[in-house]
């Protein structure tokens, strides 16, 4: 029924607190992205931001890929490039390729980065 038990912990007053428990149907990037989208929505309802400063994970490629994409999206926004990203196919393609670098075998990352 569930393929992945997912937890998020936070530090408060020097204590490790379990904040979120998730039972996920698979370990795909899209599933993690949907989870983070839901967490952001819940945080917004509480007038909070879901912006973790640090993420510690095992080597779940779907999670790593989702987090890498989120980091690049935040950077696009912080550089006020959201409109350019939305309107320019070449820029959007380049950014998406950046997001996908984490899916490549380690020995290919550098050469593919320079091919962008």
Short mmCIF file of C-alpha atoms in Angstrom, two decimals:
data_model
loop_
_atom_site.label_atom_id
_atom_site.label_comp_id
_atom_site.label_asym_id
_atom_site.label_seq_id
_atom_site.Cartn_x
_atom_site.Cartn_y
_atom_site.Cartn_z
CA UNK A 1 0.00 0.00 0.00
CA UNK A 2 2.79 2.46 0.92
CA UNK A 3 6.32 2.33 -0.39
CA UNK A 4 7.90 5.09 1.67
CA UNK A 5 7.56 6.33 5.23
CA UNK A 6 8.72 9.94 5.22
CA UNK A 7 9.34 12.11 8.27
CA UNK A 8 10.39 15.69 8.77
CA UNK A 9 12.05 16.70 12.01
CA UNK A 10 12.80 20.13 13.38
CA UNK A 11 15.07 21.46 16.08
CA UNK A 12 13.45 23.56 18.77
CA UNK A 13 15.14 24.49 22.05
CA UNK A 14 17.89 21.99 21.26
CA UNK A 15 15.42 19.12 20.89
CA UNK A 16 14.74 17.05 17.80
CA UNK A 17 10.97 17.09 17.22
CA UNK A 18 9.01 15.04 14.71
CA UNK A 19 6.88 17.51 12.77
CA UNK A 20 5.53 15.63 9.75
CA UNK A 21 4.83 12.00 9.01
CA UNK A 22 4.02 10.97 5.46
CA UNK A 23 3.15 7.61 3.97
CA UNK A 24 3.99 7.85 0.30
CA UNK A 25 2.94 5.49 -2.50
CA UNK A 26 6.33 5.63 -4.24
CA UNK A 27 9.71 7.36 -4.26
CA UNK A 28 9.25 9.48 -7.38
CA UNK A 29 10.29 13.09 -7.75
CA UNK A 30 6.70 14.08 -8.57
CA UNK A 31 5.45 12.51 -5.33
CA UNK A 32 7.96 14.44 -3.23
CA UNK A 33 7.10 17.63 -5.14
CA UNK A 34 3.41 17.10 -4.37
CA UNK A 35 4.25 16.50 -0.70
CA UNK A 36 6.23 19.74 -0.51
CA UNK A 37 3.44 21.60 -2.32
CA UNK A 38 0.95 20.38 0.28
CA UNK A 39 3.28 21.31 3.15
CA UNK A 40 3.69 24.82 1.70
CA UNK A 41 -0.10 25.16 1.43
CA UNK A 42 -0.60 24.06 5.02
CA UNK A 43 2.11 26.46 6.20
CA UNK A 44 0.48 29.31 4.25
CA UNK A 45 -2.84 28.63 6.01
CA UNK A 46 -0.98 29.22 9.28
CA UNK A 47 0.72 32.36 7.91
CA UNK A 48 4.03 30.51 7.95
CA UNK A 49 6.63 29.66 5.32
CA UNK A 50 7.85 26.15 4.63
CA UNK A 51 11.50 26.95 3.89
CA UNK A 52 13.80 24.41 5.52
CA UNK A 53 17.34 25.69 6.00
CA UNK A 54 18.93 22.25 5.90
CA UNK A 55 17.89 18.84 4.61
CA UNK A 56 19.48 15.55 5.65
CA UNK A 57 18.51 12.48 3.68
CA UNK A 58 19.65 9.08 2.62
CA UNK A 59 20.32 8.70 -1.08
CA UNK A 60 16.71 8.79 -2.31
CA UNK A 61 17.18 10.05 -5.86
CA UNK A 62 13.55 11.23 -6.15
CA UNK A 63 13.86 13.35 -3.02
CA UNK A 64 17.26 14.73 -4.02
CA UNK A 65 15.92 15.63 -7.45
CA UNK A 66 12.84 17.34 -6.00
CA UNK A 67 14.96 19.34 -3.55
CA UNK A 68 17.43 20.37 -6.24
CA UNK A 69 14.58 21.61 -8.41
CA UNK A 70 13.15 23.55 -5.46
CA UNK A 71 16.51 25.20 -4.75
CA UNK A 72 16.88 26.28 -8.36
CA UNK A 73 13.30 27.60 -8.37
CA UNK A 74 14.04 29.67 -5.26
CA UNK A 75 17.16 31.05 -6.89
CA UNK A 76 15.21 32.00 -10.04
CA UNK A 77 12.74 33.88 -7.84
CA UNK A 78 15.44 35.58 -5.76
CA UNK A 79 17.06 36.88 -8.95
CA UNK A 80 13.67 38.24 -10.16
CA UNK A 81 13.81 35.93 -13.17
CA UNK A 82 10.38 34.32 -12.74
CA UNK A 83 8.83 36.25 -15.63
CA UNK A 84 11.81 35.56 -17.88
CA UNK A 85 11.66 31.87 -16.93
CA UNK A 86 7.95 31.73 -17.75
CA UNK A 87 8.26 33.55 -21.08
CA UNK A 88 11.63 32.43 -22.51
CA UNK A 89 11.76 28.82 -23.70
CA UNK A 90 15.56 28.79 -23.92
CA UNK A 91 16.01 30.05 -20.34
CA UNK A 92 13.39 27.60 -19.06
CA UNK A 93 15.08 24.72 -20.90
CA UNK A 94 18.46 25.63 -19.43
CA UNK A 95 17.03 25.82 -15.90
CA UNK A 96 15.30 22.46 -16.29
CA UNK A 97 18.55 20.93 -17.47
CA UNK A 98 20.23 22.33 -14.36
CA UNK A 99 17.54 20.69 -12.24
CA UNK A 100 18.18 17.35 -13.94
CA UNK A 101 21.96 17.31 -13.39
CA UNK A 102 21.49 15.54 -10.07
CA UNK A 103 20.02 12.56 -11.93
CA UNK A 104 23.19 11.93 -13.92
CA UNK A 105 26.00 9.60 -12.93
CA UNK A 106 28.58 11.61 -10.99
CA UNK A 107 31.26 11.28 -13.66
CA UNK A 108 28.98 13.00 -16.23
CA UNK A 109 27.78 15.99 -14.17
CA UNK A 110 30.66 18.37 -14.86
CA UNK A 111 30.80 17.79 -18.61
CA UNK A 112 27.02 18.08 -18.96
CA UNK A 113 27.03 21.27 -16.89
CA UNK A 114 29.46 22.85 -19.35
CA UNK A 115 27.28 21.64 -22.25
CA UNK A 116 24.36 23.71 -21.01
#
